[in-house]
Amino acid sequence: MAERWRPAQEWELAPDDVIDVWRFDLEVRGHDWAILTPDEARAARRIVVDEKRDRKASSRGHLRRILARYLSTRPKDVRFTYGEHGKPMLAEHDEPRFNLSDSESKGLVAVCWGARIGVDIEFAREERAFTDIADRFFSPTESAALRALPSEDRPAAFYRAWTRKEAYLKAWGTGLSFGSDRFTLDYAGDGPGSLLTTEMPDDEASRWHFRGVELGPAYTGAICFEGPDRPLRWWTI
Ligand SMILES: CC(C)(COP(=O)(O)OP(=O)(O)OC[C@H]1O[C@@H](n2cnc3c(N)ncnc32)[C@H](O)[C@@H]1OP(=O)(O)O)[C@@H](O)C(=O)NCCC(=O)NCCS
């Protein structure tokens, strides 16, 4: 059962020991547009479809509201800087680390201290050529594992692998500059999964932890974070 927001004093006791996970619907709230910077509002306004434009504003608005709580500041005063491949980080603080993903009408933000973190959610739209996409984006071992499954099990396994792979890349912040076929996950079964091998410079597979995220029918979500392993604390706003 997701928890509602509680006052900061109660949960700031041991922030290093937990990953905070925020789930939300991408509905525009009253101040969403007003708390965006001119650059953020301009980027959102470039989106042609009304619903998608509002969802982009809502997603950034939620991110600002969430981070403001940790920083004890106003949402509009949260300042971002961006990594080489566009990963947002806090401009004036090293911590907490965070990452955001949105898809269709849902959004997800994870926040933690002392570890790289990445999240991804995907809305399953239609039947897709799962094995062909896997041949292109997965490692040969992962792709073979997908083909070995009965065809009715492939869609769920595909999204499980895809979101975990994307979450790992988002934890590093590399975007597409690091090939998604250059690391291999064990994503069999309903468990969290694990990283088996990686060619990422200065990385070790055993350093990473994965978790699935429940978001409702047709959604798959994943979180990837660096050790030590720790529990997730769920929030809904
Ligand atoms: C941005 C990117 C990292 C993810 O895009 P996406 O899956 O379409 O979108 P998501 O909703 O999951 O994430 C977008 C958010 O991630 C954050 N983000 C942007 N660049 C990022 C990066 N390099 N690293 C981590 N997070 C990033 C931002 O908060 C962004 O939201 P914003 O645009 O409102 O600021 C994309 O550039 C990318 O590289 N995707 C890889 C796709 C791929 O081939 N995956 C293969 C998996 S097998």
Coordinates of C-alpha atoms and ligand atoms in Angstrom, one line a residue:
M1 CA 0.0 0.0 0.0
A2 CA 1.5 3.3 -1.0
E3 CA 2.0 5.9 1.7
R4 CA 1.0 9.5 1.6
W5 CA 3.4 12.3 2.3
R6 CA 4.4 12.8 5.9
P7 CA 6.3 15.7 7.5
A8 CA 10.1 15.7 6.8
Q9 CA 11.2 15.2 10.4
E10 CA 9.8 11.7 10.5
W11 CA 11.6 10.3 7.5
E12 CA 14.9 12.3 7.4
L13 CA 16.3 10.1 10.2
A14 CA 18.3 7.7 8.1
P15 CA 18.2 8.8 4.4
D16 CA 21.3 6.7 3.5
D17 CA 19.5 3.5 4.4
V18 CA 16.6 3.8 2.0
I19 CA 15.6 4.6 -1.6
D20 CA 12.5 6.9 -1.8
V21 CA 10.3 6.0 -4.7
W22 CA 7.6 8.5 -5.8
R23 CA 4.8 7.4 -8.1
F24 CA 2.4 9.9 -9.6
D25 CA -0.2 10.5 -12.4
L26 CA 0.8 13.0 -15.0
E27 CA -2.1 15.4 -14.4
V28 CA -1.4 19.1 -14.4
R29 CA -1.8 20.7 -11.0
G30 CA -2.6 24.4 -10.5
H31 CA 1.0 25.7 -10.3
D32 CA 2.8 23.3 -12.6
W33 CA 3.4 25.7 -15.4
A34 CA 4.2 28.6 -13.0
I35 CA 7.0 26.7 -11.2
L36 CA 8.9 25.8 -14.4
T37 CA 11.9 27.8 -15.6
P38 CA 11.4 29.7 -18.9
D39 CA 13.6 27.0 -20.6
E40 CA 11.6 24.2 -19.1
A41 CA 8.3 25.8 -20.1
R42 CA 9.7 26.5 -23.6
A43 CA 10.7 22.9 -24.0
A44 CA 7.3 21.6 -22.9
R45 CA 5.4 24.1 -25.2
R46 CA 7.3 22.8 -28.2
I47 CA 5.3 19.6 -27.8
V48 CA 2.4 19.7 -30.3
V49 CA -0.1 17.4 -28.8
D50 CA -2.0 19.2 -25.9
E51 CA -2.1 16.1 -23.6
K52 CA 1.6 15.3 -24.0
R53 CA 2.5 19.0 -23.5
D54 CA 0.6 19.1 -20.2
R55 CA 2.1 15.7 -19.2
K56 CA 5.7 17.1 -19.7
A57 CA 4.8 20.1 -17.5
S58 CA 3.3 17.9 -14.9
S59 CA 6.3 15.6 -14.9
R60 CA 8.8 18.4 -14.3
G61 CA 6.4 20.0 -11.8
H62 CA 6.3 16.8 -9.8
L63 CA 10.1 16.5 -9.9
R64 CA 10.4 20.0 -8.6
R65 CA 7.8 19.5 -5.8
I66 CA 9.5 16.2 -4.8
L67 CA 13.0 17.6 -4.7
A68 CA 11.9 20.8 -2.9
R69 CA 10.8 18.7 0.1
Y70 CA 14.3 17.3 0.5
L71 CA 16.0 20.7 0.1
S72 CA 13.4 22.6 2.2
T73 CA 13.0 25.1 -0.5
R74 CA 10.3 26.2 -2.9
P75 CA 9.7 24.0 -6.0
K76 CA 10.4 26.9 -8.3
D77 CA 13.8 27.5 -6.6
V78 CA 15.2 24.0 -7.3
R79 CA 18.1 24.5 -9.7
F80 CA 19.3 21.8 -12.1
T81 CA 22.5 21.2 -14.0
Y82 CA 22.8 18.6 -16.7
G83 CA 25.4 15.8 -17.4
E84 CA 27.1 15.4 -20.8
H85 CA 24.2 13.3 -22.1
G86 CA 21.4 15.3 -20.5
K87 CA 21.0 13.7 -17.1
P88 CA 19.5 16.3 -14.7
M89 CA 21.3 16.7 -11.3
L90 CA 21.0 19.3 -8.5
A91 CA 23.0 22.4 -9.3
E92 CA 23.8 23.4 -5.8
H93 CA 24.0 20.1 -4.0
D94 CA 25.8 16.8 -4.6
E95 CA 23.0 14.9 -2.8
P96 CA 20.4 13.6 -3.0
R97 CA 20.7 11.9 -6.3
F98 CA 17.5 11.3 -8.3
N99 CA 16.2 10.1 -11.6
L100 CA 12.8 10.5 -13.4
S101 CA 10.9 8.5 -16.0
D102 CA 7.5 9.0 -17.5
S103 CA 5.4 7.1 -19.9
E104 CA 1.8 7.6 -21.1
S105 CA 0.0 8.9 -18.0
K106 CA 2.4 7.8 -15.2
G107 CA 5.5 9.2 -13.7
L108 CA 8.2 7.9 -11.4
V109 CA 11.0 9.6 -9.4
A110 CA 13.5 7.8 -7.2
V111 CA 15.7 9.7 -4.7
C112 CA 18.7 8.4 -2.7
W113 CA 21.9 9.4 -1.1
G114 CA 25.4 8.2 -1.9
A115 CA 24.6 6.0 -5.0
R116 CA 24.0 6.4 -8.7
I117 CA 20.4 5.7 -9.5
G118 CA 18.3 5.3 -12.6
V119 CA 14.6 4.6 -13.3
D120 CA 12.6 3.6 -16.3
I121 CA 8.9 3.0 -17.0
E122 CA 7.3 1.8 -20.2
F123 CA 3.7 1.6 -21.2
A124 CA 3.1 -1.5 -23.4
R125 CA 1.3 -0.1 -26.4
E126 CA 0.8 -2.8 -29.0
E127 CA 2.2 -6.1 -30.2
R128 CA 5.7 -5.5 -31.2
A129 CA 8.5 -7.5 -32.9
F130 CA 10.0 -8.2 -29.5
T131 CA 12.7 -10.7 -30.6
D132 CA 13.8 -8.4 -33.5
I133 CA 14.1 -5.4 -31.2
A134 CA 16.0 -7.5 -28.7
D135 CA 18.4 -8.6 -31.4
R136 CA 19.1 -4.9 -32.0
F137 CA 19.3 -3.6 -28.5
F138 CA 20.0 -6.5 -26.1
S139 CA 23.3 -8.4 -25.7
P140 CA 23.4 -11.8 -27.6
T141 CA 22.9 -13.7 -24.3
E142 CA 19.8 -11.6 -23.4
S143 CA 18.4 -11.9 -26.9
A144 CA 18.8 -15.7 -26.9
A145 CA 17.2 -15.9 -23.5
L146 CA 14.1 -14.1 -24.9
R147 CA 13.9 -16.4 -27.9
A148 CA 14.1 -19.4 -25.6
L149 CA 10.8 -18.4 -23.8
P150 CA 7.4 -19.5 -25.0
S151 CA 6.0 -16.7 -27.2
E152 CA 3.3 -15.8 -24.7
D153 CA 5.9 -15.1 -22.0
R154 CA 8.0 -12.8 -24.3
P155 CA 6.2 -9.5 -24.0
A156 CA 6.5 -9.3 -20.2
A157 CA 10.1 -10.6 -20.2
F158 CA 11.0 -8.1 -23.0
Y159 CA 9.7 -5.1 -20.9
R160 CA 11.3 -6.4 -17.8
A161 CA 14.7 -6.5 -19.6
W162 CA 14.2 -3.2 -21.4
T163 CA 13.3 -1.2 -18.3
R164 CA 16.1 -2.6 -16.3
K165 CA 18.6 -2.0 -19.1
E166 CA 17.4 1.5 -19.5
A167 CA 17.5 2.1 -15.7
Y168 CA 21.1 1.0 -15.7
L169 CA 22.0 3.3 -18.5
K170 CA 20.1 6.1 -16.8
A171 CA 22.0 5.5 -13.5
W172 CA 25.2 6.1 -15.4
G173 CA 23.7 8.9 -17.4
T174 CA 25.3 7.8 -20.7
G175 CA 22.1 7.8 -22.8
L176 CA 22.7 6.0 -26.1
S177 CA 26.5 6.8 -26.1
F178 CA 27.0 3.4 -24.4
G179 CA 25.6 0.5 -26.3
S180 CA 22.8 -1.3 -24.7
D181 CA 24.2 -4.6 -26.0
R182 CA 27.4 -4.1 -24.0
F183 CA 26.0 -5.5 -20.7
T184 CA 24.0 -8.5 -19.8
L185 CA 21.2 -8.9 -17.3
D186 CA 19.7 -12.0 -15.9
Y187 CA 16.0 -11.0 -16.2
A188 CA 14.4 -14.4 -16.0
G189 CA 11.4 -14.9 -13.7
D190 CA 9.6 -12.3 -11.7
G191 CA 12.5 -11.5 -9.4
P192 CA 14.4 -8.2 -9.4
G193 CA 17.0 -9.4 -11.9
S194 CA 20.8 -8.9 -11.7
L195 CA 23.7 -7.6 -13.8
L196 CA 25.8 -10.5 -15.0
T197 CA 28.5 -8.8 -17.1
T198 CA 29.3 -5.2 -18.2
E199 CA 31.8 -3.5 -20.4
M200 CA 31.1 -0.1 -18.7
P201 CA 34.6 1.3 -17.8
D202 CA 35.4 1.1 -14.1
D203 CA 32.3 -0.8 -13.3
E204 CA 31.6 -4.2 -11.7
A205 CA 28.4 -6.1 -12.3
S206 CA 28.0 -7.0 -8.6
R207 CA 27.8 -3.4 -7.6
W208 CA 24.2 -3.0 -9.0
H209 CA 20.8 -3.8 -7.6
F210 CA 17.5 -3.8 -9.5
R211 CA 13.8 -3.6 -8.4
G212 CA 10.6 -3.9 -10.3
V213 CA 8.0 -1.1 -9.8
E214 CA 4.2 -1.8 -9.8
L215 CA 2.4 0.9 -11.8
G216 CA -0.8 -0.9 -12.9
P217 CA -1.8 -2.9 -16.0
A218 CA 0.2 -2.3 -19.1
Y219 CA 3.1 -0.6 -17.3
T220 CA 6.5 -2.0 -16.4
G221 CA 8.9 -0.1 -14.2
A222 CA 12.4 -0.7 -12.9
I223 CA 14.9 1.0 -10.6
C224 CA 18.6 0.4 -10.7
F225 CA 21.0 1.6 -8.0
E226 CA 24.5 1.1 -6.7
G227 CA 25.2 -0.9 -3.6
P228 CA 24.8 -1.3 -0.7
D229 CA 21.4 -2.9 -1.2
R230 CA 18.6 -1.2 0.7
P231 CA 14.9 -1.2 1.0
L232 CA 12.5 1.0 -1.0
R233 CA 10.1 3.4 0.6
W234 CA 7.0 4.1 -1.5
W235 CA 5.3 7.5 -1.8
T236 CA 2.3 8.7 -3.8
I237 CA 1.6 12.3 -4.7
Ligands
LIG1 C1 16.6 10.4 -21.9 C2 16.9 8.9 -22.2 C3 18.1 8.5 -21.3 C4 15.7 8.1 -21.7 O1 14.6 8.5 -22.5 P1 13.1 7.9 -22.4 O2 13.2 6.5 -22.0 O3 12.4 8.3 -23.6 O4 12.4 8.8 -21.3 P2 12.2 8.6 -19.7 O5 10.9 9.1 -19.4 O6 12.5 7.3 -19.2 O7 13.3 9.6 -19.1 C5 13.3 10.9 -19.4 C6 13.9 11.7 -18.2 O8 15.2 11.1 -17.9 C7 16.1 12.2 -17.5 N1 17.2 12.1 -18.3 C8 17.5 12.8 -19.5 N2 18.7 12.4 -20.0 C9 19.2 11.5 -19.1 C10 20.4 10.7 -19.1 N3 21.3 10.8 -20.1 N4 20.5 9.8 -18.1 C11 19.6 9.7 -17.2 N5 18.5 10.4 -17.1 C12 18.2 11.3 -18.1 C13 15.3 13.5 -17.6 O9 14.7 13.8 -16.3 C14 14.2 13.1 -18.6 O10 13.0 13.9 -18.3 P3 12.8 15.4 -18.9 O11 13.0 15.2 -20.4 O12 11.5 15.8 -18.5 O13 13.9 16.2 -18.2 C15 17.2 8.7 -23.6 O14 18.0 9.7 -24.1 C16 17.9 7.4 -24.0 O15 19.1 7.4 -24.1 N6 17.2 6.3 -24.1 C17 17.9 5.1 -24.4 C18 16.9 4.3 -25.3 C19 17.4 2.9 -25.6 O16 17.9 2.6 -26.6 N7 17.3 2.0 -24.6 C20 17.8 0.7 -24.8 C21 17.3 -0.2 -23.7 S1 17.6 -1.9 -24.1

